[in-house]
Coordinates of N, CA and C in Angstrom, one line a residue:
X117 N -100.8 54.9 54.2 CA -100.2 54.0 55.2 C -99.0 54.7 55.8
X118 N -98.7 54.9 57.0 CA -97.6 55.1 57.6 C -96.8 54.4 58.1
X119 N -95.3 55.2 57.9 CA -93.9 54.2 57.8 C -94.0 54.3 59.7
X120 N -94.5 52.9 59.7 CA -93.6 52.8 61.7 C -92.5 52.9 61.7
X121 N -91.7 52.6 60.9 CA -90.1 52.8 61.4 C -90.0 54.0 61.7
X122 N -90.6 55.6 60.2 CA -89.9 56.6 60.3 C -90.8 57.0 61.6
X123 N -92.1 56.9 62.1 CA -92.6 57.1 62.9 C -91.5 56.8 64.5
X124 N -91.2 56.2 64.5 CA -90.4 55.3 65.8 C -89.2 56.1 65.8
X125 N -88.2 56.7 64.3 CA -87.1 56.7 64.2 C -87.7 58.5 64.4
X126 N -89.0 59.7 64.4 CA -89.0 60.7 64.9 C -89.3 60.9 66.5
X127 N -90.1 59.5 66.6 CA -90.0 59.8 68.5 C -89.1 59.3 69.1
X128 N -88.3 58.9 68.4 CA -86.8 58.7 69.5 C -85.9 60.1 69.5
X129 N -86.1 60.6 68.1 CA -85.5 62.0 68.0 C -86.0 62.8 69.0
X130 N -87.1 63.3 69.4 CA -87.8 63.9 70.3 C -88.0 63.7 71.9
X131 N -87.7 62.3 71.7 CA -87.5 61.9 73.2 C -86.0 62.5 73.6
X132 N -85.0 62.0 72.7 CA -83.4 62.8 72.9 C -83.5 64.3 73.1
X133 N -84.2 64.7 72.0 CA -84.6 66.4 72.5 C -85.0 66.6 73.7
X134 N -85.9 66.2 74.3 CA -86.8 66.4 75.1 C -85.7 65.9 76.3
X135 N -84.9 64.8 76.4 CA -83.9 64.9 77.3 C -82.8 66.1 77.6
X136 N -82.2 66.3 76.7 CA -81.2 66.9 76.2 C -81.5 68.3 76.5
X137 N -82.8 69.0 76.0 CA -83.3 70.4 76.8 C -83.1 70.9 78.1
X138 N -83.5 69.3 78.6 CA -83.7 69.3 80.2 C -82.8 68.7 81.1
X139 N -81.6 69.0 80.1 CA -80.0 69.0 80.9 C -80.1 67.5 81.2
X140 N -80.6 66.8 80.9 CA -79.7 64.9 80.5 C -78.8 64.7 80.1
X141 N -77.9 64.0 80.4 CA -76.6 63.7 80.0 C -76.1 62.4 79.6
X142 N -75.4 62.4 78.5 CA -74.4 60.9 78.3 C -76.3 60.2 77.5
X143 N -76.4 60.8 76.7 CA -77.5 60.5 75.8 C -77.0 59.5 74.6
X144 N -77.3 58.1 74.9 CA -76.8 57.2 73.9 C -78.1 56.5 73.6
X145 N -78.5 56.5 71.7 CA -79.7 55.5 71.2 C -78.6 54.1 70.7
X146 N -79.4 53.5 70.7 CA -79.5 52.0 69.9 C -80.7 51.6 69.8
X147 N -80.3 50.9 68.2 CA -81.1 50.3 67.1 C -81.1 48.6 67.4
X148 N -81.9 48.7 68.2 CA -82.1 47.2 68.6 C -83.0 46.5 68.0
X149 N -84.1 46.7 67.4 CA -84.6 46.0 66.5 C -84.5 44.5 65.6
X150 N -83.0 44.4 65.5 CA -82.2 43.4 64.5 C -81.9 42.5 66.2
X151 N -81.6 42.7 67.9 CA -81.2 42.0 68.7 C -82.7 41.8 69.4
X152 N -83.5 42.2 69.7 CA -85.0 42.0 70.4 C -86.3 41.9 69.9
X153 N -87.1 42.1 70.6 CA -88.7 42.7 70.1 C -89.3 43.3 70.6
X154 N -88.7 43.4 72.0 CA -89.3 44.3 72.8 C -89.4 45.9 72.7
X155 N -88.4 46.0 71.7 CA -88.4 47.4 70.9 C -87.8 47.6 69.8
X156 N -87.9 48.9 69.2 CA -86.8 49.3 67.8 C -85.7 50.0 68.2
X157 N -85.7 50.8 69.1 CA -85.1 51.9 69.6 C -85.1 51.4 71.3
X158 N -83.7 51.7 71.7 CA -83.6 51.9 73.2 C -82.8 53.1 73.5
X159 N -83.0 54.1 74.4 CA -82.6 55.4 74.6 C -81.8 55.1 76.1
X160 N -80.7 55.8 76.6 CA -80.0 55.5 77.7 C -79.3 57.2 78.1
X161 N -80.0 57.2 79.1 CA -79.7 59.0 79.5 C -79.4 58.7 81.2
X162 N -78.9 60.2 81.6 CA -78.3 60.2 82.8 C -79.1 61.5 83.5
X163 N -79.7 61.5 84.8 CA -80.0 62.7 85.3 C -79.1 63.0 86.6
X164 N -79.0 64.3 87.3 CA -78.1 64.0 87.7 C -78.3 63.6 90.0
X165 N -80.0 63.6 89.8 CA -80.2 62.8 91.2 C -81.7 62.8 91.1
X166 N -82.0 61.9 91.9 CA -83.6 60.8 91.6 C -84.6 62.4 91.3
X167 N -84.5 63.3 92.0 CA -85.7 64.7 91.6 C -85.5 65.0 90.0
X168 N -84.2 64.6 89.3 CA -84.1 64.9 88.3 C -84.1 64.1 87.2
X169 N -84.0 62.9 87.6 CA -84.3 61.7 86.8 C -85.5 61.7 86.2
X170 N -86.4 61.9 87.4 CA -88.1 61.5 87.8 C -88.6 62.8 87.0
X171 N -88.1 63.9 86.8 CA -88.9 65.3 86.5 C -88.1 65.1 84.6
X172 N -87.2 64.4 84.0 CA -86.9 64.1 83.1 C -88.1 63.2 81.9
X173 N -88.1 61.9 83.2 CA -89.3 61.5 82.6 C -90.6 61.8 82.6
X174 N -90.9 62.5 83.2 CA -92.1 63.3 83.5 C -92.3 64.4 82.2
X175 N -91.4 64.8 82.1 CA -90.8 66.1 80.4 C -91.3 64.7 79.3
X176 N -90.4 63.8 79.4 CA -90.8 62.8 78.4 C -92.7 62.6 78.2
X177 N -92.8 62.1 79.3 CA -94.1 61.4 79.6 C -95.5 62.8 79.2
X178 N -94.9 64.2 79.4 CA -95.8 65.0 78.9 C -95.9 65.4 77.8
X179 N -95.0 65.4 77.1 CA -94.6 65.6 75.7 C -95.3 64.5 74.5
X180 N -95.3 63.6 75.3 CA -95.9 62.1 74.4 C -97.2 61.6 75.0
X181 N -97.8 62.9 75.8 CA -98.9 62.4 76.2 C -100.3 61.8 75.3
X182 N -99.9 61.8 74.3 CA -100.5 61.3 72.8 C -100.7 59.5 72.9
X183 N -99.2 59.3 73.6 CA -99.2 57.7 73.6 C -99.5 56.7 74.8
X184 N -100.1 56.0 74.8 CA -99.5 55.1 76.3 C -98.4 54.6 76.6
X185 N -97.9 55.2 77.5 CA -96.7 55.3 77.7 C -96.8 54.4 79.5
X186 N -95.5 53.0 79.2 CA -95.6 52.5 80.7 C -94.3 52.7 81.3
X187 N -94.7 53.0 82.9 CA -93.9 53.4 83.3 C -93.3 52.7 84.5
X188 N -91.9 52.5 84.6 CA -92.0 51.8 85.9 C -90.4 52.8 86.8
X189 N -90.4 52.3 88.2 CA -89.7 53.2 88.7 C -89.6 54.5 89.1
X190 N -91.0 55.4 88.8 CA -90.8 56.5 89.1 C -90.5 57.1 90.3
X191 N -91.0 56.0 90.9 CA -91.3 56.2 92.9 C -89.6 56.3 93.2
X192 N -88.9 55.7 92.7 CA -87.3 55.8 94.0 C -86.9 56.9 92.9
X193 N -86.7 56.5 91.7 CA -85.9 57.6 90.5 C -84.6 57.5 90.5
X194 N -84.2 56.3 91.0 CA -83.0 56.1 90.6 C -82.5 55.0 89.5
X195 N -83.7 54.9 88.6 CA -83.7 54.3 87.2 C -84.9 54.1 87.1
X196 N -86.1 55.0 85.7 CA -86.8 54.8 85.1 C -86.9 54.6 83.9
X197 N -88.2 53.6 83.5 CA -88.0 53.1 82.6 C -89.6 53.4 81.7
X198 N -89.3 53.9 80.4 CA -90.9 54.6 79.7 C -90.5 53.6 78.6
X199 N -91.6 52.7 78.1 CA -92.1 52.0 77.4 C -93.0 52.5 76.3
X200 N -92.7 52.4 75.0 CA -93.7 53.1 74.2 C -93.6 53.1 72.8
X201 N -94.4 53.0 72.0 CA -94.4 52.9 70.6 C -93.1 52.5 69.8
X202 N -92.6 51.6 70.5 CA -90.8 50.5 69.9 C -90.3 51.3 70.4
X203 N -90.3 52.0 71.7 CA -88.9 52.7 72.1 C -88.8 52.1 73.8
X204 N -88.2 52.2 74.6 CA -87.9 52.0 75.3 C -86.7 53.2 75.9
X205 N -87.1 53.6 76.8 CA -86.0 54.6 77.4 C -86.0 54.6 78.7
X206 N -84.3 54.4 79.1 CA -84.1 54.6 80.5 C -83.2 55.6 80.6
X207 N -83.5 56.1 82.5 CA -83.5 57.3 82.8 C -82.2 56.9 84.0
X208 N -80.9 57.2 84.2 CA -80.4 56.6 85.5 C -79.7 57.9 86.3
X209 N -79.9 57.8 87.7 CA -78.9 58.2 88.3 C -77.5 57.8 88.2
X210 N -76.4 58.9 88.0 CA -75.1 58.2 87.2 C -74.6 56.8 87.5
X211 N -74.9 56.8 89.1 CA -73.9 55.4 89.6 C -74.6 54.3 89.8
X212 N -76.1 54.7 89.7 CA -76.6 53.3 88.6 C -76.5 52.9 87.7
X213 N -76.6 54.3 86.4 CA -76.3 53.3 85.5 C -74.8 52.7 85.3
X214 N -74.2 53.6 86.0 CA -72.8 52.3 85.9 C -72.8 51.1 86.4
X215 N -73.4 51.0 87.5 CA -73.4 49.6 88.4 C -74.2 48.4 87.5
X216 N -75.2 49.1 86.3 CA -75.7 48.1 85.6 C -75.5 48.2 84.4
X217 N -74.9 49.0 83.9 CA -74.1 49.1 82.8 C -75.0 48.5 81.5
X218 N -76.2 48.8 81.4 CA -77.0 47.8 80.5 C -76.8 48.6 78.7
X219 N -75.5 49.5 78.5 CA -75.1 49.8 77.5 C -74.4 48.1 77.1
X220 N -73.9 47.7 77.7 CA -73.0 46.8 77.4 C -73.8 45.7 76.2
X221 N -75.2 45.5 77.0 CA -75.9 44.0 76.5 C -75.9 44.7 75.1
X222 N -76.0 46.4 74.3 CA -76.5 46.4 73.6 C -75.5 46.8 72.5
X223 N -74.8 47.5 72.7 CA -73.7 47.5 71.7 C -73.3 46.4 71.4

């Protein structure tokens, strides 16, 4: 039997990598699991304009092409959002995510 957690707790590792490679910035996880259900892990990254947000998740999205992965927002790219195996990860243009600041809800 396999541990979902450690499973969840190596593809969040790899999604960070997989950001981080591809020049993302201001890379912050939380362990939401104990506050939601909608995931275990939420990932919060910065690209630095919608071609690069969108080509971020797309690095994500091909790397984990193993999973179904849902996707919403890719079309403007100024905040996507990949849904997948307890992770959740969003992708913002900087002065989005400040404007929505959704670090706040989670810390």
């Amino acid at each position: 039997m396999t541990n979902v957690s450690s499973d969840a707790e190596s593809i969040k590792s790899t999604v960070v990598s997989i950001i981080d490679q591809n020049k993302g910035h201001d890379i912050v996880t939380f362990d939401v699991q104990n506050k939601t259900v909608i995931a275990k892990y939420m990932i919060i990254a910065s690209g630095d304009s919608s071609r690069h947000v969108k080509a971020l998740a797309e690095h994500v999205i091909k790397s984990l092409k193993q999973y179904k992965i849902d996707v919403e927002g890719m079309s403007e790219g100024n905040w996507v959002i990949l849904s997948f195996q307890d992770i959740m990860v969003h992708i913002f243009r900087p002065e989005v995510r400040e404007y929505y600041n959704i670090e706040e809800l989670w810390s």
